[in-house]
Structures are given as structure tokens and as C-alpha cells.
Amino acid sequence: MRNKMRKILGIGFSALVSIFVIFSFNTNKASAALTDSTDLAVLKSAPTGIPVDSYMSNAKPTVSFGYPYGTNSAQIVDNTGQNSDSGNIISLANNKNTYGSMWSTAKSFDINKKQTISAWLYFGSGEGSDDVNSEGIAFVLQNDSKNTSALGAGLESMGVYGYDSSSYTAIGGTVPSPSDIQKTAIQNSIALEFDTEKNSFYLPSKPISNKYGYFSGFLSTLTSYSLNGYDTQVSPPPSDYIGFPTENETKVTYGSLGGQYGHIAVTYPGFATSYKDLDFTDNPTLTNDYSPWKKGYVLVHNNSNSASLTDGTDQNGNVLYWHHVTIKWTPAPNGSNLATLTYDYNDKNLDYSDNNIPSGWDKKLSVSNTVDTSKLNTTDGKVRWGFTAANGPSDSVSTKLVAFDSTPDTLYADADANIIDTTLNNKKITSASTDKTVGNGDSLKLNYDLTYKTGSVNWKDILANIKIPNGVTITPDSYNNIGTITFNDGYSQTISTGDITNDNITSQLDEELSPTNDTAKITINAKAVNATTKDIDVKQAPATFNGSNEISSTNSPEFTILARPTYSLNLTNSNSTNEIDLLYKQTNATLNLPTTLNYSDNHSFGNDSANTNIVYKITAGNKTYTVAANASGDSFNQTFDLKDLINDDTDFWTLFTPKVFPSGMLNKSFSSYLGVFNCTPHAFIKIIILLNFE
């Protein structure tokens, strides 16, 4: 059901006679299912998302009589497009000229604490004219007295900014003052806008009415229009920066710096200085295009950056509908009102693998912004958070959608991953490691660390879904267990081969994570496999941990499985018998291994002597000692100190017979004779050389 929009109908008889105006309006919030085929395709491919009904509210806006933006089209839907209290997707604007907001029910965003929000956004197809993709979505912090009823104007105002209500009368056009515009915006607010349309006076955007569409010059007088120019770039930039953080002086602009497919910027919607008037009379083109109006308003943007907000294709040619964003808040230092708001846009692919593509439609954009918390006008540091959006007048305009992974008012959990090569002396590989090589056949531990960071509720119903990296084989034990999950409270559960489906491991965690039981370590046992003659570069593999109130994700680090060598490594010893003499408990005993390692086929250890590339595994009887070493060049010699090697392991000496007590009888005297002999036993040292081949 199409939303009823408030009408402003007027009949102008003359500039000198009375005017009779009839108003009708509807302030009910919309609740229509999404049925458009494109919407349904987008919803079908939507990320899981967490239910939001229990902590977010969709309230009808509180407006004054005659104000044209009196509906709220925001609603909660499921993956079929139906309205659902248990749905996991917010539809903010789903028809032409619609607009909406969804807020945290309580003032739960504490600006004096670190906060994180993780969400997926859908803007539109990117096809056709700009108005098909208009207008955009905004993440907003607000302390408006209207609470969950707070809502700005539609169209270019995206449900957050003030309305540049411009009237057309028989004697000319009238525009509001900055104060008038500011009063219709969401008050005491900071916005991070994701603007999909370039609303510029220099582009064919023209004045526009939420009811009648673009201005033609033939519509009834007294109809209210937006001049639709908030993104107009004006030079020079603001010189006084009144009310804006001085740290952003070089980043504050009149209008946006975004390109054809959108921009992201920080703004202050309820601040009058955010609205700057632009005189049309000095520009013949603007004078002609916007007659009878002689000026319009542009919006001050902070740190505006071009971004590909609408659909595109990723590096593999797949259609991009959903864009992930992680927004982080760092509180202002003591004595300051300047906090930091950072965002990572397109930081994850739809399968939750990390996206580090530097160019193209799906490139990652990471930006840090200094923001002025005094604009929130809060005494206790608590504000509401939420999203607003608006659509343009095109019949084909795209629905604006949001799905959450995590919210700032419930909990925030983190996930991280690493790989341990137990064959190579427990070598640890992380995303930041410089040496990410393992050998064919090496035993690996795939580790995933979950950490409960902050929150007011436990992380519940956690389902681990781990994609097995390419190039590894899972290695079960004799009980068909492939791994373990160990919690901070000491409890441990096993993961079995029955939890493997195709290339994924799925396991339900037995316990919740909480402030007192705040970590869980998942370890999967595996083996690196490379039967080829070339190194194999293994890409990151995503792992998601889906709870009923939080979704966290990470990726196994990229690593390389070295090729099976066609060359050989030869070990020679100056002692041809490979025997080492050990004198029992000799105080200065050393295990001298006069070994020489040489490659065949002119291969070498390389020139890097800083990193471990040899592991000596020395076995004597049932004792095994491991020592790592660094080798470079064509050959390598190593001497080990026995005391350091055995690390005061007194049982080491039980491997040998240190003293021999032979006894005998002298034939002629029948008197006994006992002889005691000190012996130097021979210990046969087996040396196994394990290498990272350079």
C-alpha cells in the first residue's frame, strides 16, 4: 500500500487578496510489504543480520501543522520482504518520495565509552539516472527532545537535515533562513551521511516537491519546494569554520566532494551554520534555471569522500548489492569535546572475508573524522543512535535497507584468527606476519579466538561457521575429533568430523560469552598439503560466529605452502660414524655437532639470516630436544651447548650407563678383587633436519 503523503494545495488569486489554503495530512507510519522484484532479489541475498525489534523503535514523527514530511516509512522486514517483528532487516524508504528513521529505544549510546557498530547497507542499482538511486542513508547520533519521533525532511535531506522550504508566489520565490532550516532538522545531532545522489545546482536536479516532483513553472503557487542543491560545491571553502572542529579546517567544504556514485561525509544537521546560502544573481545559468528564486542553500560537509555506494561488481564479476561498514567511536580525551568517529566502508565481502581491494567498485575506504560532541548537547553522555534515509521521486527508485551485525547498546565482541605450525617449532602466522610459509605435510593448528569486549547482555546462541582454508586437510584423532573449543572458565568441548559439511565446519558453542566468561578459543587440527612443484598461495578463509544478538567474523590469515623440493639437503659429519662421545655429567659438556648442510642443484638457504629457517630435532633414546636456527648462504654449521639443550633435564642421563662395576675371582689366591671402571659411553644421536626451504 502506497504511503499517503501530506498535501499542500493552494490557490493563489493575486498578491493583493486573501489566500484560502486547504491542508490534509497523515502521520501514520508505513507498514507495506516489499514486493518489487529487485527488492526481493536483494533481500534473498541479504546477510544474516540480527533481530532489532527489541531495542529499536519506529515511531511516527512529531510535526507541526502544514509540514509536508509527516510520515515514517521505516519498517522491519524479513528476507521475504514481509513485515516481521522478528525480522533482521530495516527498510528505511521503499517507494518514491518516502523517508524514514529507526532509533534505539533508549539513550544507550554512551559517548564517553568506545563504541562499535557493524552493518550492511543497500542503496540501489546504480543504473539509470541519479534520481533512481537517490537519495541516501545516514547514521545519526541524536539528543533530540522528540526522542524516537525525531525525523528530518525527505528528498535531499535524507530524513535527517532541515527542509529548505522554498515557496513560489505571484511576486517571486521565497526561501527560508538558516535558522528556519535548522529547526526542521534532527536537533542536537551528528550524522555520517552515505549520499547516493549529487544534489547540485549545477546539475539537472531542479527544484523539487515531495508531492508534485520537479518544478516546471506551471504548478500552483504556494506549493513548497526544495531547491535540491545541498551538495553544490562552492569555492572558496568556509573561512571561519564557525562551530566546526579546527582539526578539520582543511576538510570542511561547502557541498560535497563526491562523484557520480555517491559520497560519505560527517555533518551537523541541527546546526544553523551548516546551511550556507548561495546567491544565484551572479550566475546567469543559475538565475535562469532557478527563476523566480534568487538564492538557495548548500550544506557544509566535513571530510567528504567519494565512494561507490550503489550496486557494482566485485573483482570476480559478481553483482554487489550489499556494502558492509564498521563504524567506531573513540571518546574525547578528558577536558576536550573532540571525539573520533572512524568508518571502514566495504571492509567485508558478503561471505565475511576481509576486503582489502584498493580500487574498483568494491574498494575499501577507511576514514577517521574529528567530531564535536558539544553538538549533541548532552549532560550525561547518553544519546540515541539510529539510521535515517530518503528516496527521490523516480518510480524506479531503490529501497534503502540496513542489516546489523552488531549494535553499540547491547554488546560488542571480537574474533581473531591465527595458524600455528607445530612442525616448525610452533611458528605462528597472523595477518601481520612477514613470514607466512609452511611446508608440505606440516601439522597445523587453525585457531579462532572469540572475545567478549563490552556489553550489557551475554553473547548468546553462538554458532561457529568456519570455512576450511584451501590447501589443508583436517586431521581427526582416534576418536574422530578434529578440534576443541575452550572457554575462559575452563570448560572444553570437542568438535568432531560430523561437524564438517563440504568445506565448512559448523559447531554450536555450549556456553555463552559474558563479562566473566569472556573468551573462547577454537582450535582445528589440520595438515598442509602441496603435492605440486610450485608454491601454493592460500587465500584467507572466513569464519563467522552468529549469535542471536551479535555477529562477529574473522579470517584465517593468508599463507603459502611451499612446493615439494626437487633438490635435496645433505647432512655430513666429520665423524664418519655419526657418534658423539658424552662424558657422564661433565661440567663443561657440550654437544658438538660438526654438521655441514649442503643443498643439491646449487640451491641455497637464501640471504635472510634474521628469520628461523632450520629446526633441529635431536632424539636420544626416548628423549627429544628441539632447537631452532637461522641459516644463510650455501652451507651451515651449528654447535649446541648440552646444558642449555637439556635444560637441566636430569633424566637425560638415565639414557646411558655411566659406570660399570665388573667383579672377578683371581684363580690362584682365592681372594676376591673388585674393580671399578669409569667408562665413556657412546650416545648415538639421531638428527632430523626440518626446513623452511628458501
PDB file of N, CA and C in Angstrom, residues 72-155:
ATOM      1  N   ASN A  72       6.491   8.189   8.325  1.00  0.00           N
ATOM      2  CA  ASN A  72       7.746   7.475   8.577  1.00  0.00           C
ATOM      3  C   ASN A  72       7.628   6.105   7.914  1.00  0.00           C
ATOM      4  N   SER A  73       8.366   5.902   6.841  1.00  0.00           N
ATOM      5  CA  SER A  73       8.230   4.663   6.074  1.00  0.00           C
ATOM      6  C   SER A  73       9.118   3.543   6.585  1.00  0.00           C
ATOM      7  N   ALA A  74       9.902   3.791   7.625  1.00  0.00           N
ATOM      8  CA  ALA A  74      10.808   2.759   8.132  1.00  0.00           C
ATOM      9  C   ALA A  74      10.028   1.601   8.742  1.00  0.00           C
ATOM     10  N   GLN A  75      10.485   0.394   8.476  1.00  0.00           N
ATOM     11  CA  GLN A  75       9.829  -0.796   8.997  1.00  0.00           C
ATOM     12  C   GLN A  75      10.834  -1.943   9.060  1.00  0.00           C
ATOM     13  N   ILE A  76      10.508  -2.944   9.852  1.00  0.00           N
ATOM     14  CA  ILE A  76      11.353  -4.129   9.982  1.00  0.00           C
ATOM     15  C   ILE A  76      10.759  -5.237   9.122  1.00  0.00           C
ATOM     16  N   VAL A  77      11.591  -5.835   8.267  1.00  0.00           N
ATOM     17  CA  VAL A  77      11.131  -6.888   7.366  1.00  0.00           C
ATOM     18  C   VAL A  77      12.055  -8.097   7.482  1.00  0.00           C
ATOM     19  N   ASP A  78      11.589  -9.216   6.944  1.00  0.00           N
ATOM     20  CA  ASP A  78      12.425 -10.411   6.888  1.00  0.00           C
ATOM     21  C   ASP A  78      12.953 -10.588   5.466  1.00  0.00           C
ATOM     22  N   ASN A  79      13.568 -11.723   5.191  1.00  0.00           N
ATOM     23  CA  ASN A  79      14.190 -11.934   3.886  1.00  0.00           C
ATOM     24  C   ASN A  79      13.188 -12.156   2.764  1.00  0.00           C
ATOM     25  N   THR A  80      11.909 -12.269   3.104  1.00  0.00           N
ATOM     26  CA  THR A  80      10.879 -12.390   2.073  1.00  0.00           C
ATOM     27  C   THR A  80      10.227 -11.054   1.765  1.00  0.00           C
ATOM     28  N   GLY A  81      10.592 -10.009   2.509  1.00  0.00           N
ATOM     29  CA  GLY A  81      10.004  -8.696   2.307  1.00  0.00           C
ATOM     30  C   GLY A  81       8.790  -8.425   3.158  1.00  0.00           C
ATOM     31  N   GLN A  82       8.378  -9.382   3.980  1.00  0.00           N
ATOM     32  CA  GLN A  82       7.199  -9.212   4.819  1.00  0.00           C
ATOM     33  C   GLN A  82       7.553  -8.489   6.113  1.00  0.00           C
ATOM     34  N   ASN A  83       6.605  -7.685   6.604  1.00  0.00           N
ATOM     35  CA  ASN A  83       6.786  -7.045   7.902  1.00  0.00           C
ATOM     36  C   ASN A  83       6.865  -8.116   8.981  1.00  0.00           C
ATOM     37  N   SER A  84       7.847  -7.980   9.855  1.00  0.00           N
ATOM     38  CA  SER A  84       8.034  -9.001  10.878  1.00  0.00           C
ATOM     39  C   SER A  84       8.757  -8.412  12.067  1.00  0.00           C
ATOM     40  N   ASP A  85       8.178  -8.593  13.262  1.00  0.00           N
ATOM     41  CA  ASP A  85       8.843  -8.110  14.471  1.00  0.00           C
ATOM     42  C   ASP A  85      10.149  -8.846  14.718  1.00  0.00           C
ATOM     43  N   SER A  86      10.258 -10.062  14.205  1.00  0.00           N
ATOM     44  CA  SER A  86      11.492 -10.832  14.366  1.00  0.00           C
ATOM     45  C   SER A  86      12.397 -10.710  13.147  1.00  0.00           C
ATOM     46  N   GLY A  87      12.070  -9.782  12.252  1.00  0.00           N
ATOM     47  CA  GLY A  87      12.877  -9.602  11.054  1.00  0.00           C
ATOM     48  C   GLY A  87      14.264  -9.081  11.371  1.00  0.00           C
ATOM     49  N   ASN A  88      15.152  -9.244  10.412  1.00  0.00           N
ATOM     50  CA  ASN A  88      16.549  -8.861  10.625  1.00  0.00           C
ATOM     51  C   ASN A  88      16.999  -7.754   9.688  1.00  0.00           C
ATOM     52  N   ILE A  89      16.066  -7.115   8.992  1.00  0.00           N
ATOM     53  CA  ILE A  89      16.417  -6.072   8.030  1.00  0.00           C
ATOM     54  C   ILE A  89      15.515  -4.867   8.254  1.00  0.00           C
ATOM     55  N   ILE A  90      16.096  -3.685   8.216  1.00  0.00           N
ATOM     56  CA  ILE A  90      15.321  -2.449   8.314  1.00  0.00           C
ATOM     57  C   ILE A  90      15.166  -1.857   6.925  1.00  0.00           C
ATOM     58  N   SER A  91      13.927  -1.656   6.521  1.00  0.00           N
ATOM     59  CA  SER A  91      13.622  -0.935   5.292  1.00  0.00           C
ATOM     60  C   SER A  91      13.295   0.502   5.682  1.00  0.00           C
ATOM     61  N   LEU A  92      14.154   1.432   5.273  1.00  0.00           N
ATOM     62  CA  LEU A  92      14.001   2.825   5.693  1.00  0.00           C
ATOM     63  C   LEU A  92      13.146   3.641   4.731  1.00  0.00           C
ATOM     64  N   ALA A  93      13.243   3.353   3.441  1.00  0.00           N
ATOM     65  CA  ALA A  93      12.468   4.070   2.424  1.00  0.00           C
ATOM     66  C   ALA A  93      12.236   3.098   1.281  1.00  0.00           C
ATOM     67  N   ASN A  94      10.965   2.836   0.942  1.00  0.00           N
ATOM     68  CA  ASN A  94      10.697   1.750  -0.002  1.00  0.00           C
ATOM     69  C   ASN A  94       9.783   2.115  -1.155  1.00  0.00           C
ATOM     70  N   ASN A  95       9.541   3.382  -1.381  1.00  0.00           N
ATOM     71  CA  ASN A  95       8.798   3.856  -2.541  1.00  0.00           C
ATOM     72  C   ASN A  95       9.301   5.247  -2.883  1.00  0.00           C
ATOM     73  N   LYS A  96       8.847   5.786  -3.981  1.00  0.00           N
ATOM     74  CA  LYS A  96       9.286   7.130  -4.339  1.00  0.00           C
ATOM     75  C   LYS A  96       8.803   8.131  -3.301  1.00  0.00           C
ATOM     76  N   ASN A  97       9.655   9.119  -3.046  1.00  0.00           N
ATOM     77  CA  ASN A  97       9.358  10.222  -2.125  1.00  0.00           C
ATOM     78  C   ASN A  97       9.172   9.784  -0.671  1.00  0.00           C
ATOM     79  N   THR A  98       9.563   8.582  -0.330  1.00  0.00           N
ATOM     80  CA  THR A  98       9.429   8.143   1.062  1.00  0.00           C
ATOM     81  C   THR A  98      10.688   8.466   1.849  1.00  0.00           C
ATOM     82  N   TYR A  99      10.556   8.415   3.162  1.00  0.00           N
ATOM     83  CA  TYR A  99      11.644   8.768   4.066  1.00  0.00           C
ATOM     84  C   TYR A  99      11.330   8.122   5.407  1.00  0.00           C
ATOM     85  N   GLY A 100      12.347   7.851   6.186  1.00  0.00           N
ATOM     86  CA  GLY A 100      12.075   7.187   7.448  1.00  0.00           C
ATOM     87  C   GLY A 100      13.266   7.195   8.381  1.00  0.00           C
ATOM     88  N   SER A 101      13.005   6.812   9.619  1.00  0.00           N
ATOM     89  CA  SER A 101      14.058   6.727  10.632  1.00  0.00           C
ATOM     90  C   SER A 101      13.770   5.558  11.558  1.00  0.00           C
ATOM     91  N   MET A 102      14.820   5.008  12.133  1.00  0.00           N
ATOM     92  CA  MET A 102      14.712   3.944  13.127  1.00  0.00           C
ATOM     93  C   MET A 102      15.745   4.224  14.203  1.00  0.00           C
ATOM     94  N   TRP A 103      15.311   4.295  15.475  1.00  0.00           N
ATOM     95  CA  TRP A 103      16.181   4.724  16.567  1.00  0.00           C
ATOM     96  C   TRP A 103      16.289   3.661  17.657  1.00  0.00           C
ATOM     97  N   SER A 104      17.379   3.733  18.381  1.00  0.00           N
ATOM     98  CA  SER A 104      17.472   2.935  19.600  1.00  0.00           C
ATOM     99  C   SER A 104      16.375   3.406  20.545  1.00  0.00           C
ATOM    100  N   THR A 105      15.681   2.460  21.146  1.00  0.00           N
ATOM    101  CA  THR A 105      14.560   2.815  22.011  1.00  0.00           C
ATOM    102  C   THR A 105      15.010   3.669  23.190  1.00  0.00           C
ATOM    103  N   ALA A 106      16.166   3.352  23.728  1.00  0.00           N
ATOM    104  CA  ALA A 106      16.711   4.102  24.862  1.00  0.00           C
ATOM    105  C   ALA A 106      17.927   4.910  24.420  1.00  0.00           C
ATOM    106  N   LYS A 107      18.290   5.867  25.240  1.00  0.00           N
ATOM    107  CA  LYS A 107      19.535   6.603  25.007  1.00  0.00           C
ATOM    108  C   LYS A 107      20.685   5.720  25.494  1.00  0.00           C
ATOM    109  N   SER A 108      21.086   4.826  24.647  1.00  0.00           N
ATOM    110  CA  SER A 108      22.020   3.787  25.070  1.00  0.00           C
ATOM    111  C   SER A 108      23.426   3.969  24.516  1.00  0.00           C
ATOM    112  N   PHE A 109      23.620   4.963  23.663  1.00  0.00           N
ATOM    113  CA  PHE A 109      24.959   5.220  23.116  1.00  0.00           C
ATOM    114  C   PHE A 109      25.682   6.176  24.057  1.00  0.00           C
ATOM    115  N   ASP A 110      26.689   5.671  24.752  1.00  0.00           N
ATOM    116  CA  ASP A 110      27.453   6.469  25.710  1.00  0.00           C
ATOM    117  C   ASP A 110      28.673   7.039  24.994  1.00  0.00           C
ATOM    118  N   ILE A 111      28.684   8.351  24.792  1.00  0.00           N
ATOM    119  CA  ILE A 111      29.778   8.968  24.034  1.00  0.00           C
ATOM    120  C   ILE A 111      31.077   9.009  24.826  1.00  0.00           C
ATOM    121  N   ASN A 112      31.018   8.640  26.101  1.00  0.00           N
ATOM    122  CA  ASN A 112      32.227   8.611  26.933  1.00  0.00           C
ATOM    123  C   ASN A 112      32.897   7.237  26.939  1.00  0.00           C
ATOM    124  N   LYS A 113      32.370   6.319  26.128  1.00  0.00           N
ATOM    125  CA  LYS A 113      32.942   4.982  26.022  1.00  0.00           C
ATOM    126  C   LYS A 113      33.190   4.645  24.553  1.00  0.00           C
ATOM    127  N   LYS A 114      34.115   3.736  24.327  1.00  0.00           N
ATOM    128  CA  LYS A 114      34.340   3.256  22.969  1.00  0.00           C
ATOM    129  C   LYS A 114      33.107   2.487  22.507  1.00  0.00           C
ATOM    130  N   GLN A 115      32.736   2.692  21.250  1.00  0.00           N
ATOM    131  CA  GLN A 115      31.553   2.042  20.703  1.00  0.00           C
ATOM    132  C   GLN A 115      31.868   1.520  19.300  1.00  0.00           C
ATOM    133  N   THR A 116      31.185   0.463  18.917  1.00  0.00           N
ATOM    134  CA  THR A 116      31.338  -0.095  17.575  1.00  0.00           C
ATOM    135  C   THR A 116      29.973  -0.509  17.055  1.00  0.00           C
ATOM    136  N   ILE A 117      29.723  -0.193  15.800  1.00  0.00           N
ATOM    137  CA  ILE A 117      28.523  -0.678  15.126  1.00  0.00           C
ATOM    138  C   ILE A 117      28.950  -1.251  13.787  1.00  0.00           C
ATOM    139  N   SER A 118      28.385  -2.392  13.454  1.00  0.00           N
ATOM    140  CA  SER A 118      28.738  -3.094  12.227  1.00  0.00           C
ATOM    141  C   SER A 118      27.451  -3.398  11.477  1.00  0.00           C
ATOM    142  N   ALA A 119      27.374  -2.979  10.204  1.00  0.00           N
ATOM    143  CA  ALA A 119      26.113  -3.106   9.478  1.00  0.00           C
ATOM    144  C   ALA A 119      26.355  -3.283   7.984  1.00  0.00           C
ATOM    145  N   TRP A 120      25.311  -3.768   7.326  1.00  0.00           N
ATOM    146  CA  TRP A 120      25.283  -3.887   5.864  1.00  0.00           C
ATOM    147  C   TRP A 120      24.265  -2.891   5.322  1.00  0.00           C
ATOM    148  N   LEU A 121      24.625  -2.191   4.246  1.00  0.00           N
ATOM    149  CA  LEU A 121      23.764  -1.164   3.665  1.00  0.00           C
ATOM    150  C   LEU A 121      23.470  -1.498   2.203  1.00  0.00           C
ATOM    151  N   TYR A 122      22.235  -1.230   1.806  1.00  0.00           N
ATOM    152  CA  TYR A 122      21.863  -1.354   0.393  1.00  0.00           C
ATOM    153  C   TYR A 122      21.270  -0.030  -0.057  1.00  0.00           C
ATOM    154  N   PHE A 123      21.788   0.500  -1.172  1.00  0.00           N
ATOM    155  CA  PHE A 123      21.386   1.826  -1.643  1.00  0.00           C
ATOM    156  C   PHE A 123      20.593   1.790  -2.941  1.00  0.00           C
ATOM    157  N   GLY A 124      20.989   0.960  -3.884  1.00  0.00           N
ATOM    158  CA  GLY A 124      20.317   0.944  -5.169  1.00  0.00           C
ATOM    159  C   GLY A 124      21.168   0.333  -6.255  1.00  0.00           C
ATOM    160  N   SER A 125      20.594   0.291  -7.453  1.00  0.00           N
ATOM    161  CA  SER A 125      21.194  -0.456  -8.552  1.00  0.00           C
ATOM    162  C   SER A 125      22.370   0.245  -9.205  1.00  0.00           C
ATOM    163  N   GLY A 126      22.419   1.568  -9.125  1.00  0.00           N
ATOM    164  CA  GLY A 126      23.469   2.285  -9.831  1.00  0.00           C
ATOM    165  C   GLY A 126      23.168   2.470 -11.297  1.00  0.00           C
ATOM    166  N   GLU A 127      22.019   1.993 -11.745  1.00  0.00           N
ATOM    167  CA  GLU A 127      21.640   2.104 -13.146  1.00  0.00           C
ATOM    168  C   GLU A 127      20.689   3.282 -13.332  1.00  0.00           C
ATOM    169  N   GLY A 128      20.611   3.754 -14.560  1.00  0.00           N
ATOM    170  CA  GLY A 128      19.691   4.827 -14.864  1.00  0.00           C
ATOM    171  C   GLY A 128      20.170   6.170 -14.354  1.00  0.00           C
ATOM    172  N   SER A 129      19.254   7.113 -14.236  1.00  0.00           N
ATOM    173  CA  SER A 129      19.599   8.459 -13.809  1.00  0.00           C
ATOM    174  C   SER A 129      19.840   8.498 -12.314  1.00  0.00           C
ATOM    175  N   ASP A 130      20.411   9.618 -11.864  1.00  0.00           N
ATOM    176  CA  ASP A 130      20.740   9.753 -10.448  1.00  0.00           C
ATOM    177  C   ASP A 130      19.529   9.596  -9.544  1.00  0.00           C
ATOM    178  N   ASP A 131      18.371  10.069 -10.001  1.00  0.00           N
ATOM    179  CA  ASP A 131      17.223  10.034  -9.103  1.00  0.00           C
ATOM    180  C   ASP A 131      16.720   8.609  -8.863  1.00  0.00           C
ATOM    181  N   VAL A 132      17.135   7.656  -9.705  1.00  0.00           N
ATOM    182  CA  VAL A 132      16.790   6.257  -9.454  1.00  0.00           C
ATOM    183  C   VAL A 132      17.509   5.765  -8.201  1.00  0.00           C
ATOM    184  N   ASN A 133      18.685   6.305  -7.963  1.00  0.00           N
ATOM    185  CA  ASN A 133      19.495   5.875  -6.825  1.00  0.00           C
ATOM    186  C   ASN A 133      19.361   6.798  -5.618  1.00  0.00           C
ATOM    187  N   SER A 134      18.662   7.889  -5.790  1.00  0.00           N
ATOM    188  CA  SER A 134      18.543   8.855  -4.701  1.00  0.00           C
ATOM    189  C   SER A 134      17.725   8.264  -3.553  1.00  0.00           C
ATOM    190  N   GLU A 135      17.846   8.806  -2.327  1.00  0.00           N
ATOM    191  CA  GLU A 135      18.732   9.919  -2.001  1.00  0.00           C
ATOM    192  C   GLU A 135      19.915   9.452  -1.146  1.00  0.00           C
ATOM    193  N   GLY A 136      19.675   8.500  -0.236  1.00  0.00           N
ATOM    194  CA  GLY A 136      20.765   8.002   0.569  1.00  0.00           C
ATOM    195  C   GLY A 136      20.342   7.599   1.964  1.00  0.00           C
ATOM    196  N   ILE A 137      21.351   7.225   2.765  1.00  0.00           N
ATOM    197  CA  ILE A 137      21.169   6.750   4.137  1.00  0.00           C
ATOM    198  C   ILE A 137      22.112   7.532   5.044  1.00  0.00           C
ATOM    199  N   ALA A 138      21.717   7.764   6.282  1.00  0.00           N
ATOM    200  CA  ALA A 138      22.588   8.439   7.253  1.00  0.00           C
ATOM    201  C   ALA A 138      22.586   7.674   8.574  1.00  0.00           C
ATOM    202  N   PHE A 139      23.779   7.500   9.133  1.00  0.00           N
ATOM    203  CA  PHE A 139      23.918   7.022  10.514  1.00  0.00           C
ATOM    204  C   PHE A 139      23.945   8.255  11.397  1.00  0.00           C
ATOM    205  N   VAL A 140      23.123   8.284  12.441  1.00  0.00           N
ATOM    206  CA  VAL A 140      22.920   9.509  13.210  1.00  0.00           C
ATOM    207  C   VAL A 140      23.004   9.235  14.713  1.00  0.00           C
ATOM    208  N   LEU A 141      23.704  10.125  15.402  1.00  0.00           N
ATOM    209  CA  LEU A 141      23.640  10.211  16.858  1.00  0.00           C
ATOM    210  C   LEU A 141      22.812  11.441  17.185  1.00  0.00           C
ATOM    211  N   GLN A 142      21.816  11.310  18.074  1.00  0.00           N
ATOM    212  CA  GLN A 142      20.951  12.457  18.334  1.00  0.00           C
ATOM    213  C   GLN A 142      20.490  12.504  19.773  1.00  0.00           C
ATOM    214  N   ASN A 143      20.274  13.734  20.216  1.00  0.00           N
ATOM    215  CA  ASN A 143      19.734  14.001  21.550  1.00  0.00           C
ATOM    216  C   ASN A 143      18.543  14.937  21.415  1.00  0.00           C
ATOM    217  N   ASP A 144      17.715  14.651  20.410  1.00  0.00           N
ATOM    218  CA  ASP A 144      16.542  15.462  20.102  1.00  0.00           C
ATOM    219  C   ASP A 144      15.459  15.213  21.153  1.00  0.00           C
ATOM    220  N   SER A 145      14.785  16.285  21.552  1.00  0.00           N
ATOM    221  CA  SER A 145      13.717  16.153  22.550  1.00  0.00           C
ATOM    222  C   SER A 145      12.530  15.352  22.015  1.00  0.00           C
ATOM    223  N   LYS A 146      12.471  15.158  20.691  1.00  0.00           N
ATOM    224  CA  LYS A 146      11.403  14.352  20.109  1.00  0.00           C
ATOM    225  C   LYS A 146      11.662  12.854  20.263  1.00  0.00           C
ATOM    226  N   ASN A 147      12.833  12.525  20.797  1.00  0.00           N
ATOM    227  CA  ASN A 147      13.169  11.128  21.084  1.00  0.00           C
ATOM    228  C   ASN A 147      13.075  10.266  19.827  1.00  0.00           C
ATOM    229  N   THR A 148      12.299   9.170  19.878  1.00  0.00           N
ATOM    230  CA  THR A 148      12.223   8.267  18.728  1.00  0.00           C
ATOM    231  C   THR A 148      11.320   8.796  17.620  1.00  0.00           C
ATOM    232  N   SER A 149      10.707   9.953  17.838  1.00  0.00           N
ATOM    233  CA  SER A 149       9.901  10.584  16.792  1.00  0.00           C
ATOM    234  C   SER A 149      10.718  11.537  15.933  1.00  0.00           C
ATOM    235  N   ALA A 150      11.978  11.711  16.259  1.00  0.00           N
ATOM    236  CA  ALA A 150      12.812  12.658  15.513  1.00  0.00           C
ATOM    237  C   ALA A 150      12.954  12.220  14.060  1.00  0.00           C
ATOM    238  N   LEU A 151      12.709  13.158  13.155  1.00  0.00           N
ATOM    239  CA  LEU A 151      12.824  12.891  11.725  1.00  0.00           C
ATOM    240  C   LEU A 151      12.974  14.208  10.988  1.00  0.00           C
ATOM    241  N   GLY A 152      13.958  14.277  10.106  1.00  0.00           N
ATOM    242  CA  GLY A 152      14.150  15.464   9.297  1.00  0.00           C
ATOM    243  C   GLY A 152      13.287  15.417   8.048  1.00  0.00           C
ATOM    244  N   ALA A 153      13.651  16.219   7.075  1.00  0.00           N
ATOM    245  CA  ALA A 153      12.890  16.289   5.833  1.00  0.00           C
ATOM    246  C   ALA A 153      13.275  15.145   4.902  1.00  0.00           C
ATOM    247  N   GLY A 154      12.451  14.958   3.866  1.00  0.00           N
ATOM    248  CA  GLY A 154      12.729  13.938   2.864  1.00  0.00           C
ATOM    249  C   GLY A 154      13.600  14.477   1.745  1.00  0.00           C
ATOM    250  N   LEU A 155      13.605  13.735   0.629  1.00  0.00           N
ATOM    251  CA  LEU A 155      14.391  14.098  -0.555  1.00  0.00           C
ATOM    252  C   LEU A 155      15.862  14.294  -0.187  1.00  0.00           C
TER     253      LEU A 155
END
